[in-house]
Coordinates of C-alpha atoms (C1' of nucleotides) in Angstrom, one line a residue:
Chain A
M1 CA 129.6 153.7 -42.8
R2 CA 127.9 150.8 -41.0
E3 CA 125.3 151.2 -38.2
F4 CA 125.8 150.3 -34.5
G5 CA 122.2 149.0 -34.4
N6 CA 122.9 146.1 -36.7
L7 CA 126.4 145.4 -34.9
K8 CA 124.6 145.3 -31.4
E9 CA 122.0 143.2 -32.9
K10 CA 124.5 140.9 -34.3
L11 CA 126.3 140.5 -30.9
R12 CA 122.7 140.4 -29.1
E13 CA 121.4 137.5 -31.5
K14 CA 124.4 135.3 -29.9
G15 CA 124.1 136.5 -26.7
F16 CA 127.0 138.9 -26.4
K17 CA 126.9 142.6 -25.1
L18 CA 128.3 145.6 -26.8
T19 CA 130.5 146.7 -23.9
P20 CA 132.5 150.1 -24.3
Q21 CA 135.7 147.8 -24.7
R22 CA 134.4 145.9 -27.8
R23 CA 133.0 149.2 -29.2
S24 CA 136.5 150.8 -29.0
I25 CA 137.9 147.4 -30.5
L26 CA 135.2 147.4 -33.0
D27 CA 136.0 151.3 -34.0
T28 CA 139.5 150.6 -34.4
I29 CA 139.4 147.9 -36.9
M30 CA 136.6 150.0 -38.6
E31 CA 139.0 152.8 -38.9
N32 CA 141.7 150.7 -40.3
E33 CA 140.0 148.8 -42.7
G34 CA 142.0 147.1 -45.1
K35 CA 145.2 147.4 -42.4
H36 CA 145.1 143.5 -41.6
L37 CA 145.8 144.6 -37.8
S38 CA 147.1 141.7 -35.7
T39 CA 145.5 141.6 -32.0
E40 CA 148.4 142.7 -30.6
E41 CA 148.4 145.8 -33.0
I42 CA 144.5 146.3 -32.0
Y43 CA 145.4 146.4 -28.4
D44 CA 147.9 148.9 -28.7
V45 CA 145.8 151.4 -30.6
V46 CA 142.6 150.9 -28.7
K47 CA 144.9 151.5 -25.4
R48 CA 144.9 155.0 -26.5
R49 CA 141.3 155.6 -26.0
C50 CA 140.4 153.1 -23.5
P51 CA 143.8 153.0 -21.3
E52 CA 142.6 150.2 -19.0
I53 CA 141.7 147.8 -21.3
G54 CA 143.9 144.4 -21.2
L55 CA 145.1 142.2 -24.1
A56 CA 143.1 139.2 -22.8
T57 CA 140.2 141.4 -23.3
V58 CA 141.1 142.0 -26.8
Y59 CA 141.8 138.2 -27.7
R60 CA 138.6 137.4 -26.3
T61 CA 136.9 140.0 -28.4
M62 CA 138.3 139.2 -31.5
Q63 CA 137.3 135.4 -31.0
I64 CA 133.7 136.5 -30.6
F65 CA 133.9 139.1 -33.6
D66 CA 134.9 136.0 -35.6
E67 CA 132.3 133.7 -34.2
V68 CA 129.5 136.4 -34.9
G69 CA 131.1 137.2 -38.5
L70 CA 132.2 140.9 -37.5
V71 CA 135.4 140.3 -38.7
Y72 CA 137.4 137.6 -40.6
K73 CA 140.5 136.1 -39.1
H74 CA 143.4 135.8 -41.6
N75 CA 146.6 134.1 -41.5
F76 CA 149.5 135.4 -43.4
D77 CA 152.0 133.2 -42.0
D78 CA 153.9 135.5 -39.8
G79 CA 153.0 134.0 -36.7
R80 CA 149.9 135.8 -35.7
S81 CA 146.2 136.1 -36.7
R82 CA 145.4 139.3 -38.2
Y83 CA 141.6 140.6 -38.9
E84 CA 139.5 142.3 -41.2
V85 CA 135.9 143.7 -40.8
T86 CA 133.7 141.8 -43.0
N87 CA 131.7 144.6 -44.6
N88 CA 128.8 142.6 -44.7
E89 CA 129.8 140.9 -47.4
D90 CA 128.9 137.3 -47.4
H91 CA 132.3 136.1 -49.0
Q92 CA 135.8 137.1 -48.3
H93 CA 137.9 138.9 -51.1
H94 CA 140.9 137.7 -52.1
H95 CA 144.6 138.4 -51.2
L96 CA 147.8 138.7 -53.0
V97 CA 150.6 137.8 -50.7
C98 CA 154.2 138.6 -51.4
I99 CA 156.3 135.6 -50.7
K100 CA 159.7 137.9 -50.7
C101 CA 158.5 141.2 -48.8
G102 CA 155.5 139.7 -47.3
K103 CA 153.2 142.5 -48.6
V104 CA 149.5 142.1 -48.8
L105 CA 147.2 143.1 -51.4
E106 CA 143.8 143.2 -51.9
V107 CA 141.6 141.8 -54.9
E108 CA 138.3 143.1 -55.7
E109 CA 137.1 140.4 -57.8
D110 CA 135.4 137.5 -56.6
L111 CA 134.4 135.1 -59.5
L112 CA 134.3 131.8 -57.3
E113 CA 130.6 131.2 -57.5
Q114 CA 130.7 129.1 -60.2
L115 CA 133.6 126.9 -58.8
E116 CA 132.0 126.8 -55.3
N117 CA 128.7 125.5 -57.2
Q118 CA 130.5 122.6 -58.7
V119 CA 132.6 121.8 -55.6
E120 CA 129.3 122.2 -53.5
Q121 CA 127.6 119.5 -55.3
K122 CA 130.4 117.2 -55.9
Y123 CA 131.6 116.9 -52.4
N124 CA 128.7 117.4 -50.2
F125 CA 129.3 120.2 -48.8
S126 CA 128.0 123.4 -47.8
I127 CA 130.3 126.5 -48.4
T128 CA 129.8 129.5 -46.4
N129 CA 132.6 131.2 -47.2
H130 CA 136.1 130.9 -48.8
N131 CA 139.6 131.8 -48.4
V132 CA 142.0 132.6 -51.3
K133 CA 145.4 133.8 -51.1
F134 CA 147.9 134.0 -54.3
L135 CA 151.3 133.8 -53.4
G136 CA 154.0 135.0 -55.8
Y137 CA 156.1 138.3 -56.0
C138 CA 154.9 141.7 -56.3
G139 CA 155.8 144.4 -58.8
K140 CA 158.6 145.6 -56.7
C141 CA 160.2 142.3 -55.8
R142 CA 159.9 140.1 -58.9
Chain B
M1 CA 156.8 107.1 -56.6
R2 CA 159.1 110.1 -57.0
E3 CA 162.9 109.9 -57.1
F4 CA 164.9 110.8 -54.5
G5 CA 167.6 112.0 -57.1
N6 CA 165.4 115.0 -57.6
L7 CA 164.9 115.5 -54.0
K8 CA 168.6 115.5 -53.3
E9 CA 168.7 117.8 -56.4
K10 CA 166.5 120.2 -55.1
L11 CA 168.0 120.2 -51.7
R12 CA 171.4 120.7 -53.1
E13 CA 170.4 123.6 -55.3
K14 CA 170.0 125.8 -52.2
G15 CA 172.6 124.1 -50.2
F16 CA 171.1 121.6 -48.0
K17 CA 172.0 118.0 -47.2
L18 CA 170.3 115.2 -47.6
T19 CA 170.9 113.6 -44.1
P20 CA 169.0 110.5 -42.7
Q21 CA 166.8 112.4 -40.4
R22 CA 165.6 114.6 -43.5
R23 CA 165.2 111.6 -45.3
S24 CA 163.1 110.0 -42.9
I25 CA 161.1 112.9 -42.6
L26 CA 160.4 112.9 -46.0
D27 CA 159.4 109.5 -46.0
T28 CA 156.8 109.7 -43.4
I29 CA 155.3 112.7 -45.0
M30 CA 155.3 110.7 -48.4
E31 CA 153.6 107.6 -47.0
N32 CA 151.2 109.8 -45.4
E33 CA 150.0 111.7 -48.2
G34 CA 146.4 113.6 -47.9
K35 CA 147.1 113.5 -44.1
H36 CA 148.2 117.0 -43.5
L37 CA 150.3 115.7 -40.6
S38 CA 151.7 118.4 -38.0
T39 CA 155.2 118.7 -36.8
E40 CA 154.7 117.0 -33.8
E41 CA 152.7 114.3 -35.3
I42 CA 155.7 113.6 -37.8
Y43 CA 157.9 113.6 -35.1
D44 CA 155.8 111.0 -33.2
V45 CA 156.2 108.9 -36.4
V46 CA 159.7 109.6 -37.5
K47 CA 161.1 108.4 -34.0
R48 CA 159.8 105.2 -34.9
R49 CA 162.1 104.3 -37.2
C50 CA 164.8 107.0 -35.9
P51 CA 164.7 107.2 -32.3
E52 CA 167.2 109.6 -31.5
I53 CA 165.7 112.2 -33.6
G54 CA 164.9 115.8 -31.8
L55 CA 161.7 117.7 -32.3
A56 CA 163.6 121.0 -33.5
T57 CA 165.1 118.7 -36.0
V58 CA 161.9 118.1 -37.3
Y59 CA 160.8 121.7 -37.2
R60 CA 164.0 123.1 -38.7
T61 CA 163.6 120.2 -41.5
M62 CA 160.4 121.5 -42.3
Q63 CA 161.2 125.2 -42.4
I64 CA 163.9 124.0 -45.1
F65 CA 161.5 121.7 -47.0
D66 CA 158.7 124.7 -47.3
E67 CA 161.7 126.9 -48.4
V68 CA 162.7 124.6 -50.9
G69 CA 159.0 123.8 -52.0
L70 CA 159.1 119.9 -51.1
V71 CA 156.2 120.3 -49.0
Y72 CA 153.3 123.1 -48.6
K73 CA 152.7 124.5 -45.1
H74 CA 148.9 124.7 -44.3
N75 CA 146.6 126.6 -41.6
F76 CA 144.0 125.0 -40.8
D77 CA 143.4 127.1 -37.9
D78 CA 144.1 124.7 -35.2
G79 CA 146.9 126.4 -33.9
R80 CA 149.5 124.2 -35.6
S81 CA 151.0 123.9 -38.7
R82 CA 149.9 121.1 -40.9
Y83 CA 152.2 120.2 -44.2
E84 CA 151.7 118.0 -47.4
V85 CA 154.2 116.7 -50.0
T86 CA 153.6 119.0 -53.3
N87 CA 153.5 116.5 -55.8
N88 CA 155.7 118.2 -58.3
E89 CA 152.4 119.9 -59.0
D90 CA 153.0 123.7 -59.5
H91 CA 149.9 124.2 -58.0
Q92 CA 148.3 123.5 -54.7
H93 CA 145.1 121.6 -54.8
H94 CA 142.1 123.1 -52.7
H95 CA 140.4 122.3 -49.4
L96 CA 137.1 121.8 -47.8
V97 CA 137.4 123.1 -44.2
C98 CA 134.6 122.0 -42.0
I99 CA 133.9 124.8 -39.3
K100 CA 132.0 122.6 -37.2
C101 CA 133.9 119.4 -36.9
G102 CA 137.1 120.9 -38.6
K103 CA 137.4 117.8 -41.2
V104 CA 139.5 118.7 -44.0
L105 CA 138.6 117.2 -47.6
E106 CA 140.6 117.6 -50.7
V107 CA 139.2 119.3 -53.9
E108 CA 140.9 118.0 -57.0
E109 CA 139.9 120.4 -59.4
D110 CA 141.9 123.6 -59.8
L111 CA 139.9 126.1 -62.3
L112 CA 141.7 129.0 -61.2
E113 CA 143.8 129.8 -64.3
Q114 CA 141.6 132.5 -65.8
L115 CA 141.2 134.3 -62.7
E116 CA 144.5 134.3 -62.1
N117 CA 145.7 135.6 -65.4
Q118 CA 143.1 138.1 -64.9
V119 CA 144.4 139.2 -61.4
E120 CA 148.6 138.6 -62.7
Q121 CA 147.4 141.5 -65.3
K122 CA 145.7 144.0 -63.4
Y123 CA 147.9 143.9 -60.1
N124 CA 151.2 143.7 -61.6
F125 CA 151.9 140.2 -59.5
S126 CA 153.5 137.1 -60.6
I127 CA 151.6 134.3 -58.9
T128 CA 153.4 131.4 -58.4
N129 CA 150.9 129.3 -56.3
H130 CA 147.4 129.7 -54.4
N131 CA 145.9 128.8 -51.4
V132 CA 141.9 128.2 -51.6
K133 CA 140.3 127.1 -48.6
F134 CA 136.3 126.8 -48.5
L135 CA 134.8 127.0 -45.4
G136 CA 131.5 125.7 -44.5
Y137 CA 129.8 122.5 -43.2
C138 CA 130.7 119.0 -44.3
G139 CA 127.9 116.4 -45.0
K140 CA 128.1 115.2 -41.4
C141 CA 127.4 118.6 -39.9
R142 CA 125.0 120.6 -42.0
Chain C
dA1 C1' 121.4 140.2 -7.2
dT2 C1' 122.6 138.2 -11.2
dC3 C1' 125.6 136.9 -14.6
dA4 C1' 128.2 138.1 -18.3
dA5 C1' 132.6 140.9 -19.1
dT6 C1' 137.2 142.6 -17.3
dG7 C1' 141.8 143.1 -16.0
dC8 C1' 145.8 141.0 -14.1
dA9 C1' 148.7 137.4 -13.9
dA10 C1' 149.8 132.8 -14.7
dA11 C1' 149.6 128.9 -17.6
dG12 C1' 149.7 126.4 -22.0
dA13 C1' 151.0 125.8 -26.6
dT14 C1' 153.9 126.2 -30.5
dT15 C1' 158.0 127.6 -32.3
dT16 C1' 162.7 129.2 -32.5
dT17 C1' 167.5 129.7 -30.7
dG18 C1' 172.3 128.7 -28.2
dC19 C1' 175.6 125.9 -27.8
dA20 C1' 178.1 121.7 -27.5
dT21 C1' 178.7 117.8 -30.1
dC22 C1' 178.6 115.1 -34.3
dA23 C1' 179.0 113.4 -39.1
dA24 C1' 180.7 114.1 -43.7
dG25 C1' 183.4 116.0 -47.4
Chain D
dC1 C1' 189.9 120.5 -40.5
dT2 C1' 185.8 123.0 -41.6
dT3 C1' 181.2 123.9 -42.0
dG4 C1' 176.6 122.3 -41.8
dA5 C1' 173.3 119.3 -39.3
dT6 C1' 171.7 117.3 -34.6
dG7 C1' 169.7 116.7 -29.8
dC8 C1' 168.7 118.8 -25.8
dA9 C1' 167.2 122.3 -23.0
dA10 C1' 166.0 126.9 -22.4
dA11 C1' 163.8 130.9 -24.5
dA12 C1' 160.6 133.3 -27.0
dT13 C1' 155.7 134.1 -29.0
dC14 C1' 151.3 134.0 -29.3
dT15 C1' 147.2 132.7 -26.8
dT16 C1' 144.4 131.4 -23.3
dT17 C1' 142.5 130.3 -18.6
dG18 C1' 142.0 131.2 -13.3
dC19 C1' 139.8 134.1 -10.6
dA20 C1' 139.0 138.2 -8.2
dT21 C1' 136.3 142.3 -9.1
dT22 C1' 133.3 145.2 -11.9
dG23 C1' 129.2 146.6 -14.4
dA24 C1' 124.9 146.4 -16.3
dT25 C1' 120.0 145.1 -16.5

DNA sequence: ATCAATGCAAAGATTTTGCATCAAG
DNA sequence: CTTGATGCAAAATCTTTGCATTGAT
């Protein structure tokens, strides 16, 4: 489990406060690790422990968390953004997206270092993260 | 240059017709290869040679083209979908997205075959395409 | 006291849909 | 004729914004 001290610091660094709402949101996405919740889904869950919260607050909070690097904003092509906590890894892991049923699996391997180094040199680009999706058919659908 | 016969066939296979509107849209995105046009941008260009066309038609057409595999639908996190012709390659090339200025560069290298093979075996998943974005800072912004 | 954060409602933006009309086989 | 495709406008979604209020420091 991750310590709150770090998080608070991470927010403070950029001039943000750790309000009860933000903390509830953080709790929620940490408890639902690997689920890729959308903003509205997060809102629905958070409302249970924090009934007065507004949807706009969740939207604003997710923007901040993304900016600060607490979460990663995914696009799985279903019309809404989905979020995942970044577990202090500097790089995102990869995802398998089934183009039939839409299921999203996670891949543990990274293995892109070598490729990234090549690309950084050749294109004069400083890579801070990557986003890798493999599209295809999952076991059930193929 | 690609032949229209193939395209028409590709559409027909799935029961779609190659109408003048669809053809104009296809011309437009082929003439703007590498530009990642959004639906509205495509609409603006197509209107010049096809003034009676409606935005909804462009949206519907892009859905079909994506489904048929004529284009690839990108998300560069600017709030709209952007499209690119798939040059009969079975796999997408990669992109460098600058998180400061938003510029998108293309990477020619693929080099994911090995990783994909590993992943296919381990996760019992049949990969048909991939989507790889490297996030970071371009030459100007870093 | 100050200044950010919140909640609510309204506004924005992109995308989809309903429906009458058009076009092609 | 019949069926899909189109254009227009309206609707549906997701997301952002304006503003008065609240809440810490």
